[in-house]
Amino acid sequence: MNKLIVSPSPHAHTAESVPKLMYGVMISLLPAFAVSVWFFGIGMLIVTTVSVVSCVLFEYLIQKHILKVPPTHLDGSAVLTGLLLAFCLPANIPFWMVMIGALAAIGIGKMTFGGLGNNIFNPALVGRVFLFISFPVAMTSYPVPGQWLRYTDATTGATPLGIFKEGLGEQTAGELMQQVPGYTDLFIGNMGGSAGEIATVALLIGLLYMLYRKIITWHIPVTILGTVALFTGILWLVNPEQNADPLFHLLTGGLMLGAIYMATDYVTSPMTRKGMVIYGVLIGILTVIIRVFGAYPEGVQFAILIMNAFVPLLNKYFKPKRFGKEVQHG
Amino acid sequence: MAKKESNFVSMVATLSVVALVAAALLGGVYEATKEPIRLADLRKRNEAIEAVVPAFDTVPSDQIVKYGMDGDTLILYPALKNGIVVGTAVETFTNNGFSGEFKLMVGFDNEGAIVDIAVLSHKETPGLGDKMERDKSDFHVQFMGQHPDEFNLAVTKDKGDVDAITASTISSRAYCEAVQRAYEAWKATR
Amino acid sequence: MNQWKNFSKGLLKENAVFVMFLGLCPTLGVTTSAVNGLGMGLATTFVLVMSNLVVALIKNQIPDKVRIPAFIVIIATFVTVVEMVMKAYVPALFDALGLFIPLIVVNCVVLGRAEAFASKNNVVSSIIDGLGMGIGFALALTALGAVREVLGSGSIFGLSFLKGDGMLLFVLPPGAFIALGYLIVLANKLKAKTT
């Protein structure tokens, strides 16, 4: 070790590394995973396994044989993409669709742009939206929770948001509330939906763990959830007959999963606090606009992808201060 | 050959000649294709009528009825066999499809029962709403032989008798609405 | 000029779609199936060859300052001819291509070749240039249409090999962009290999 390494500053090191951060996120996903397995049983296990294995495999194959660069498939990012992709798919989706989604996530979402750190869009969401547009029927037939041993043959039902989208106009919000699970069920996750998005309380535990470990900061999730609550709250106060209340909006759909895990992806979110706040507020507004006024019952996936595209712009306007730069007054 | 100079006279003259020759050519092609285009349009229309009413030999053009309703026009084509009306094809529309307007051809027999339905044009989502096309699914089959007075033209979700296309309630609702409109026009013009 | 080179440059080396990114509107808009792509490509080829021929014939009679309007009139005439003939004899294809047929008028490939090639070269070279460019354009559209049809509808040239639907994304506009992107990658690779 008598070699002198010459490198540009800064020379300060931390023990953080890509795998360490990725595994931190994975640990925080464990409670939500447990809840999802509790409600969707074998389907959740199959979808998660297929998704993780396919993501790692595709990353390896693409890097080794197409890009011809040293494979980084074991740095944890592909595993995490696979996990998050599985979390936002219905637990009864055929395994070959999961593989197509994994290929879209890794191939189109990540490797086309040059791999980890260069992708503009969140790979897991690219995979989800790819499947959502490609196989709309399979991606909107959600299994009813509690069927442990059934996979693709599980009975399907509507999501709470879907029930509201279909019913509003002819029925009032009050009548529709009778048809959806109660708040306790929504809170623990006993409702139809994508495999991992239902576990509201477990996802919140994951958020607290990540905040405690300083894996992410509070800015993005809190501004997204706050904006959604505020915006839906205003709509609800204006017309409670035809709008669901803010708590319902917070507890249903992919909002928790999106706000906590998708929008906070390091590569595709802004670098500065100010940028993060603006990014979060706009995701919240877009989500509510799509949910309430759009054609789809859920909009958080599109909102995050749309805002992903604005991240370079946000980074440009809210540059991190350069270390040692003279502060200008006036 | 030297390049022509750009002065006022040469420019006007050149453009006039070019435009004249183009107009003459287009006029010729228009005359030559006028009859084939008319026949092609007629064939397309007759194919759509044939698909939805019992076998017939003519659709007399002087018996075609235009019926204004809900801000647009429905067209009723009586189909005749040996001079007797065997059914009526109604070109109907809806503006409430998932992507706006679409047009259907609905065939009725003389009692008002639906013979068959064909989609004329639509912009519905591939894989979802476009399942209403005859060769993409059997959605239209459930309407065949039903009489709108006894068959509630609404999807089961709205307490009707129509099984909606999977994940395409909006398209199915619009389809029912268009069929209902066709029936009303048929009834009103009897 | 070597006429084979003149013809073949449009196929890959100077391909309108894959290399010059010209005429992308119809490229993305009509290629939901291989047949649509081919039909659009052939219609454009016809317009290209005819307008190149006429422009090369009369290039010396047209004063410089009005050459663009004159070219546009010539191109628009041939496009209208194509439109009327298609409507008369292949109405199904006309319905599928719809608005994109009249839009050939504003396809940059056509005016681009008239302005950049036919107005400077003789009649034979211009026809061959139009043919090469047009066939290259048709090939690109057919390839894109075929990829989208195979992935999106599970069929090729209307022959279905898959029951039910394919990946619908590829029938929809975003799929056109994704498929075109990867086809451009392939074309670049092929180009690098051949030169």
PDB file of N, CA and C in Angstrom, chain C residues 124-184:
ATOM      1  N   VAL C 124     -32.632  11.606 -64.946  1.00  0.00           N
ATOM      2  CA  VAL C 124     -32.426  10.193 -64.581  1.00  0.00           C
ATOM      3  C   VAL C 124     -31.925  10.086 -63.148  1.00  0.00           C
ATOM      4  N   SER C 125     -30.908  10.874 -62.814  1.00  0.00           N
ATOM      5  CA  SER C 125     -30.390  10.832 -61.441  1.00  0.00           C
ATOM      6  C   SER C 125     -31.476  11.168 -60.439  1.00  0.00           C
ATOM      7  N   SER C 126     -32.323  12.145 -60.798  1.00  0.00           N
ATOM      8  CA  SER C 126     -33.357  12.575 -59.857  1.00  0.00           C
ATOM      9  C   SER C 126     -34.384  11.474 -59.613  1.00  0.00           C
ATOM     10  N   ILE C 127     -34.743  10.773 -60.702  1.00  0.00           N
ATOM     11  CA  ILE C 127     -35.702   9.674 -60.531  1.00  0.00           C
ATOM     12  C   ILE C 127     -35.098   8.607 -59.635  1.00  0.00           C
ATOM     13  N   ILE C 128     -33.846   8.275 -59.893  1.00  0.00           N
ATOM     14  CA  ILE C 128     -33.199   7.223 -59.093  1.00  0.00           C
ATOM     15  C   ILE C 128     -33.058   7.667 -57.647  1.00  0.00           C
ATOM     16  N   ASP C 129     -32.733   8.931 -57.450  1.00  0.00           N
ATOM     17  CA  ASP C 129     -32.650   9.453 -56.086  1.00  0.00           C
ATOM     18  C   ASP C 129     -34.001   9.351 -55.389  1.00  0.00           C
ATOM     19  N   GLY C 130     -35.060   9.754 -56.090  1.00  0.00           N
ATOM     20  CA  GLY C 130     -36.389   9.685 -55.493  1.00  0.00           C
ATOM     21  C   GLY C 130     -36.780   8.260 -55.163  1.00  0.00           C
ATOM     22  N   LEU C 131     -36.435   7.341 -56.075  1.00  0.00           N
ATOM     23  CA  LEU C 131     -36.751   5.932 -55.872  1.00  0.00           C
ATOM     24  C   LEU C 131     -36.011   5.389 -54.645  1.00  0.00           C
ATOM     25  N   GLY C 132     -34.705   5.697 -54.561  1.00  0.00           N
ATOM     26  CA  GLY C 132     -33.911   5.201 -53.429  1.00  0.00           C
ATOM     27  C   GLY C 132     -34.405   5.767 -52.111  1.00  0.00           C
ATOM     28  N   MET C 133     -34.622   7.083 -52.097  1.00  0.00           N
ATOM     29  CA  MET C 133     -35.106   7.724 -50.877  1.00  0.00           C
ATOM     30  C   MET C 133     -36.472   7.180 -50.484  1.00  0.00           C
ATOM     31  N   GLY C 134     -37.347   7.047 -51.504  1.00  0.00           N
ATOM     32  CA  GLY C 134     -38.698   6.580 -51.227  1.00  0.00           C
ATOM     33  C   GLY C 134     -38.698   5.155 -50.716  1.00  0.00           C
ATOM     34  N   ILE C 135     -37.908   4.283 -51.334  1.00  0.00           N
ATOM     35  CA  ILE C 135     -37.875   2.886 -50.885  1.00  0.00           C
ATOM     36  C   ILE C 135     -37.258   2.797 -49.488  1.00  0.00           C
ATOM     37  N   GLY C 136     -36.239   3.623 -49.234  1.00  0.00           N
ATOM     38  CA  GLY C 136     -35.669   3.660 -47.886  1.00  0.00           C
ATOM     39  C   GLY C 136     -36.706   4.083 -46.853  1.00  0.00           C
ATOM     40  N   PHE C 137     -37.506   5.095 -47.223  1.00  0.00           N
ATOM     41  CA  PHE C 137     -38.570   5.570 -46.337  1.00  0.00           C
ATOM     42  C   PHE C 137     -39.608   4.460 -46.125  1.00  0.00           C
ATOM     43  N   ALA C 138     -39.984   3.792 -47.249  1.00  0.00           N
ATOM     44  CA  ALA C 138     -40.978   2.717 -47.160  1.00  0.00           C
ATOM     45  C   ALA C 138     -40.452   1.572 -46.299  1.00  0.00           C
ATOM     46  N   LEU C 139     -39.159   1.234 -46.481  1.00  0.00           N
ATOM     47  CA  LEU C 139     -38.558   0.153 -45.678  1.00  0.00           C
ATOM     48  C   LEU C 139     -38.618   0.499 -44.197  1.00  0.00           C
ATOM     49  N   ALA C 140     -38.250   1.742 -43.882  1.00  0.00           N
ATOM     50  CA  ALA C 140     -38.248   2.148 -42.478  1.00  0.00           C
ATOM     51  C   ALA C 140     -39.649   2.066 -41.887  1.00  0.00           C
ATOM     52  N   LEU C 141     -40.632   2.565 -42.652  1.00  0.00           N
ATOM     53  CA  LEU C 141     -42.005   2.549 -42.139  1.00  0.00           C
ATOM     54  C   LEU C 141     -42.529   1.119 -42.012  1.00  0.00           C
ATOM     55  N   THR C 142     -42.184   0.280 -42.991  1.00  0.00           N
ATOM     56  CA  THR C 142     -42.647  -1.106 -42.913  1.00  0.00           C
ATOM     57  C   THR C 142     -42.003  -1.811 -41.729  1.00  0.00           C
ATOM     58  N   ALA C 143     -40.699  -1.568 -41.525  1.00  0.00           N
ATOM     59  CA  ALA C 143     -40.016  -2.206 -40.394  1.00  0.00           C
ATOM     60  C   ALA C 143     -40.652  -1.769 -39.078  1.00  0.00           C
ATOM     61  N   LEU C 144     -40.859  -0.462 -38.950  1.00  0.00           N
ATOM     62  CA  LEU C 144     -41.463   0.034 -37.707  1.00  0.00           C
ATOM     63  C   LEU C 144     -42.880  -0.513 -37.543  1.00  0.00           C
ATOM     64  N   GLY C 145     -43.636  -0.517 -38.652  1.00  0.00           N
ATOM     65  CA  GLY C 145     -44.994  -1.058 -38.595  1.00  0.00           C
ATOM     66  C   GLY C 145     -44.986  -2.525 -38.216  1.00  0.00           C
ATOM     67  N   ALA C 146     -44.031  -3.285 -38.776  1.00  0.00           N
ATOM     68  CA  ALA C 146     -43.965  -4.720 -38.481  1.00  0.00           C
ATOM     69  C   ALA C 146     -43.646  -4.946 -37.011  1.00  0.00           C
ATOM     70  N   VAL C 147     -42.656  -4.215 -36.488  1.00  0.00           N
ATOM     71  CA  VAL C 147     -42.294  -4.379 -35.076  1.00  0.00           C
ATOM     72  C   VAL C 147     -43.489  -4.063 -34.187  1.00  0.00           C
ATOM     73  N   ARG C 148     -44.162  -2.943 -34.488  1.00  0.00           N
ATOM     74  CA  ARG C 148     -45.297  -2.554 -33.650  1.00  0.00           C
ATOM     75  C   ARG C 148     -46.444  -3.541 -33.774  1.00  0.00           C
ATOM     76  N   GLU C 149     -46.640  -4.078 -34.989  1.00  0.00           N
ATOM     77  CA  GLU C 149     -47.737  -5.020 -35.175  1.00  0.00           C
ATOM     78  C   GLU C 149     -47.441  -6.337 -34.452  1.00  0.00           C
ATOM     79  N   VAL C 150     -46.200  -6.819 -34.583  1.00  0.00           N
ATOM     80  CA  VAL C 150     -45.838  -8.085 -33.940  1.00  0.00           C
ATOM     81  C   VAL C 150     -45.978  -7.955 -32.427  1.00  0.00           C
ATOM     82  N   LEU C 151     -45.415  -6.896 -31.869  1.00  0.00           N
ATOM     83  CA  LEU C 151     -45.453  -6.747 -30.410  1.00  0.00           C
ATOM     84  C   LEU C 151     -46.822  -6.309 -29.908  1.00  0.00           C
ATOM     85  N   GLY C 152     -47.477  -5.453 -30.682  1.00  0.00           N
ATOM     86  CA  GLY C 152     -48.707  -4.860 -30.189  1.00  0.00           C
ATOM     87  C   GLY C 152     -49.955  -5.678 -30.468  1.00  0.00           C
ATOM     88  N   SER C 153     -50.028  -6.309 -31.641  1.00  0.00           N
ATOM     89  CA  SER C 153     -51.250  -7.034 -31.978  1.00  0.00           C
ATOM     90  C   SER C 153     -51.023  -8.534 -32.136  1.00  0.00           C
ATOM     91  N   GLY C 154     -49.777  -8.968 -32.069  1.00  0.00           N
ATOM     92  CA  GLY C 154     -49.510 -10.393 -32.244  1.00  0.00           C
ATOM     93  C   GLY C 154     -49.818 -10.880 -33.646  1.00  0.00           C
ATOM     94  N   SER C 155     -49.571 -10.025 -34.647  1.00  0.00           N
ATOM     95  CA  SER C 155     -49.780 -10.467 -36.028  1.00  0.00           C
ATOM     96  C   SER C 155     -48.737  -9.782 -36.897  1.00  0.00           C
ATOM     97  N   ILE C 156     -48.619 -10.268 -38.153  1.00  0.00           N
ATOM     98  CA  ILE C 156     -47.677  -9.643 -39.077  1.00  0.00           C
ATOM     99  C   ILE C 156     -48.335  -9.599 -40.452  1.00  0.00           C
ATOM    100  N   PHE C 157     -48.375  -8.432 -41.075  1.00  0.00           N
ATOM    101  CA  PHE C 157     -49.085  -8.208 -42.335  1.00  0.00           C
ATOM    102  C   PHE C 157     -50.502  -8.757 -42.246  1.00  0.00           C
ATOM    103  N   GLY C 158     -51.120  -8.567 -41.090  1.00  0.00           N
ATOM    104  CA  GLY C 158     -52.502  -8.987 -40.916  1.00  0.00           C
ATOM    105  C   GLY C 158     -52.676 -10.448 -40.553  1.00  0.00           C
ATOM    106  N   LEU C 159     -51.588 -11.254 -40.622  1.00  0.00           N
ATOM    107  CA  LEU C 159     -51.693 -12.663 -40.258  1.00  0.00           C
ATOM    108  C   LEU C 159     -51.463 -12.811 -38.765  1.00  0.00           C
ATOM    109  N   SER C 160     -52.497 -13.240 -38.076  1.00  0.00           N
ATOM    110  CA  SER C 160     -52.422 -13.305 -36.623  1.00  0.00           C
ATOM    111  C   SER C 160     -51.748 -14.602 -36.187  1.00  0.00           C
ATOM    112  N   PHE C 161     -50.769 -14.494 -35.289  1.00  0.00           N
ATOM    113  CA  PHE C 161     -50.151 -15.712 -34.762  1.00  0.00           C
ATOM    114  C   PHE C 161     -50.337 -15.817 -33.254  1.00  0.00           C
ATOM    115  N   LEU C 162     -51.088 -14.872 -32.699  1.00  0.00           N
ATOM    116  CA  LEU C 162     -51.257 -14.870 -31.253  1.00  0.00           C
ATOM    117  C   LEU C 162     -52.740 -14.678 -30.973  1.00  0.00           C
ATOM    118  N   LYS C 163     -53.245 -15.461 -30.054  1.00  0.00           N
ATOM    119  CA  LYS C 163     -54.648 -15.273 -29.685  1.00  0.00           C
ATOM    120  C   LYS C 163     -54.743 -14.099 -28.721  1.00  0.00           C
ATOM    121  N   GLY C 164     -55.726 -13.262 -28.915  1.00  0.00           N
ATOM    122  CA  GLY C 164     -55.882 -12.121 -28.014  1.00  0.00           C
ATOM    123  C   GLY C 164     -54.958 -10.979 -28.397  1.00  0.00           C
ATOM    124  N   ASP C 165     -54.716 -10.100 -27.455  1.00  0.00           N
ATOM    125  CA  ASP C 165     -53.928  -8.898 -27.735  1.00  0.00           C
ATOM    126  C   ASP C 165     -52.467  -9.111 -27.401  1.00  0.00           C
ATOM    127  N   GLY C 166     -51.619  -8.292 -28.011  1.00  0.00           N
ATOM    128  CA  GLY C 166     -50.212  -8.275 -27.639  1.00  0.00           C
ATOM    129  C   GLY C 166     -49.992  -7.187 -26.601  1.00  0.00           C
ATOM    130  N   MET C 167     -48.793  -6.600 -26.646  1.00  0.00           N
ATOM    131  CA  MET C 167     -48.509  -5.486 -25.739  1.00  0.00           C
ATOM    132  C   MET C 167     -49.078  -4.220 -26.365  1.00  0.00           C
ATOM    133  N   LEU C 168     -50.197  -3.769 -25.826  1.00  0.00           N
ATOM    134  CA  LEU C 168     -50.925  -2.683 -26.476  1.00  0.00           C
ATOM    135  C   LEU C 168     -50.116  -1.400 -26.562  1.00  0.00           C
ATOM    136  N   LEU C 169     -49.154  -1.261 -25.671  1.00  0.00           N
ATOM    137  CA  LEU C 169     -48.330  -0.057 -25.679  1.00  0.00           C
ATOM    138  C   LEU C 169     -47.787   0.216 -27.076  1.00  0.00           C
ATOM    139  N   PHE C 170     -47.438  -0.860 -27.796  1.00  0.00           N
ATOM    140  CA  PHE C 170     -46.797  -0.667 -29.092  1.00  0.00           C
ATOM    141  C   PHE C 170     -47.771  -0.232 -30.173  1.00  0.00           C
ATOM    142  N   VAL C 171     -49.076  -0.418 -29.937  1.00  0.00           N
ATOM    143  CA  VAL C 171     -50.047   0.096 -30.887  1.00  0.00           C
ATOM    144  C   VAL C 171     -50.276   1.582 -30.631  1.00  0.00           C
ATOM    145  N   LEU C 172     -50.061   1.992 -29.393  1.00  0.00           N
ATOM    146  CA  LEU C 172     -50.323   3.373 -28.993  1.00  0.00           C
ATOM    147  C   LEU C 172     -49.102   4.258 -29.286  1.00  0.00           C
ATOM    148  N   PRO C 173     -49.305   5.588 -29.322  1.00  0.00           N
ATOM    149  CA  PRO C 173     -48.200   6.493 -29.680  1.00  0.00           C
ATOM    150  C   PRO C 173     -46.890   6.291 -28.888  1.00  0.00           C
ATOM    151  N   PRO C 174     -46.917   6.103 -27.550  1.00  0.00           N
ATOM    152  CA  PRO C 174     -45.623   5.960 -26.874  1.00  0.00           C
ATOM    153  C   PRO C 174     -44.822   4.774 -27.398  1.00  0.00           C
ATOM    154  N   GLY C 175     -45.525   3.705 -27.767  1.00  0.00           N
ATOM    155  CA  GLY C 175     -44.839   2.536 -28.311  1.00  0.00           C
ATOM    156  C   GLY C 175     -44.129   2.859 -29.621  1.00  0.00           C
ATOM    157  N   ALA C 176     -44.706   3.800 -30.407  1.00  0.00           N
ATOM    158  CA  ALA C 176     -44.071   4.192 -31.655  1.00  0.00           C
ATOM    159  C   ALA C 176     -42.714   4.827 -31.381  1.00  0.00           C
ATOM    160  N   PHE C 177     -42.670   5.696 -30.371  1.00  0.00           N
ATOM    161  CA  PHE C 177     -41.401   6.348 -30.030  1.00  0.00           C
ATOM    162  C   PHE C 177     -40.381   5.328 -29.542  1.00  0.00           C
ATOM    163  N   ILE C 178     -40.822   4.416 -28.658  1.00  0.00           N
ATOM    164  CA  ILE C 178     -39.894   3.426 -28.104  1.00  0.00           C
ATOM    165  C   ILE C 178     -39.346   2.533 -29.219  1.00  0.00           C
ATOM    166  N   ALA C 179     -40.269   2.014 -30.057  1.00  0.00           N
ATOM    167  CA  ALA C 179     -39.828   1.110 -31.123  1.00  0.00           C
ATOM    168  C   ALA C 179     -38.917   1.838 -32.100  1.00  0.00           C
ATOM    169  N   LEU C 180     -39.260   3.098 -32.452  1.00  0.00           N
ATOM    170  CA  LEU C 180     -38.426   3.852 -33.385  1.00  0.00           C
ATOM    171  C   LEU C 180     -37.027   4.048 -32.795  1.00  0.00           C
ATOM    172  N   GLY C 181     -36.971   4.355 -31.498  1.00  0.00           N
ATOM    173  CA  GLY C 181     -35.673   4.545 -30.849  1.00  0.00           C
ATOM    174  C   GLY C 181     -34.781   3.329 -31.007  1.00  0.00           C
ATOM    175  N   TYR C 182     -35.341   2.153 -30.733  1.00  0.00           N
ATOM    176  CA  TYR C 182     -34.509   0.950 -30.823  1.00  0.00           C
ATOM    177  C   TYR C 182     -34.177   0.591 -32.263  1.00  0.00           C
ATOM    178  N   LEU C 183     -35.088   0.909 -33.199  1.00  0.00           N
ATOM    179  CA  LEU C 183     -34.770   0.651 -34.609  1.00  0.00           C
ATOM    180  C   LEU C 183     -33.631   1.556 -35.070  1.00  0.00           C
ATOM    181  N   ILE C 184     -33.607   2.798 -34.571  1.00  0.00           N
ATOM    182  CA  ILE C 184     -32.515   3.715 -34.939  1.00  0.00           C
ATOM    183  C   ILE C 184     -31.183   3.174 -34.418  1.00  0.00           C
TER     184      ILE C 184
END
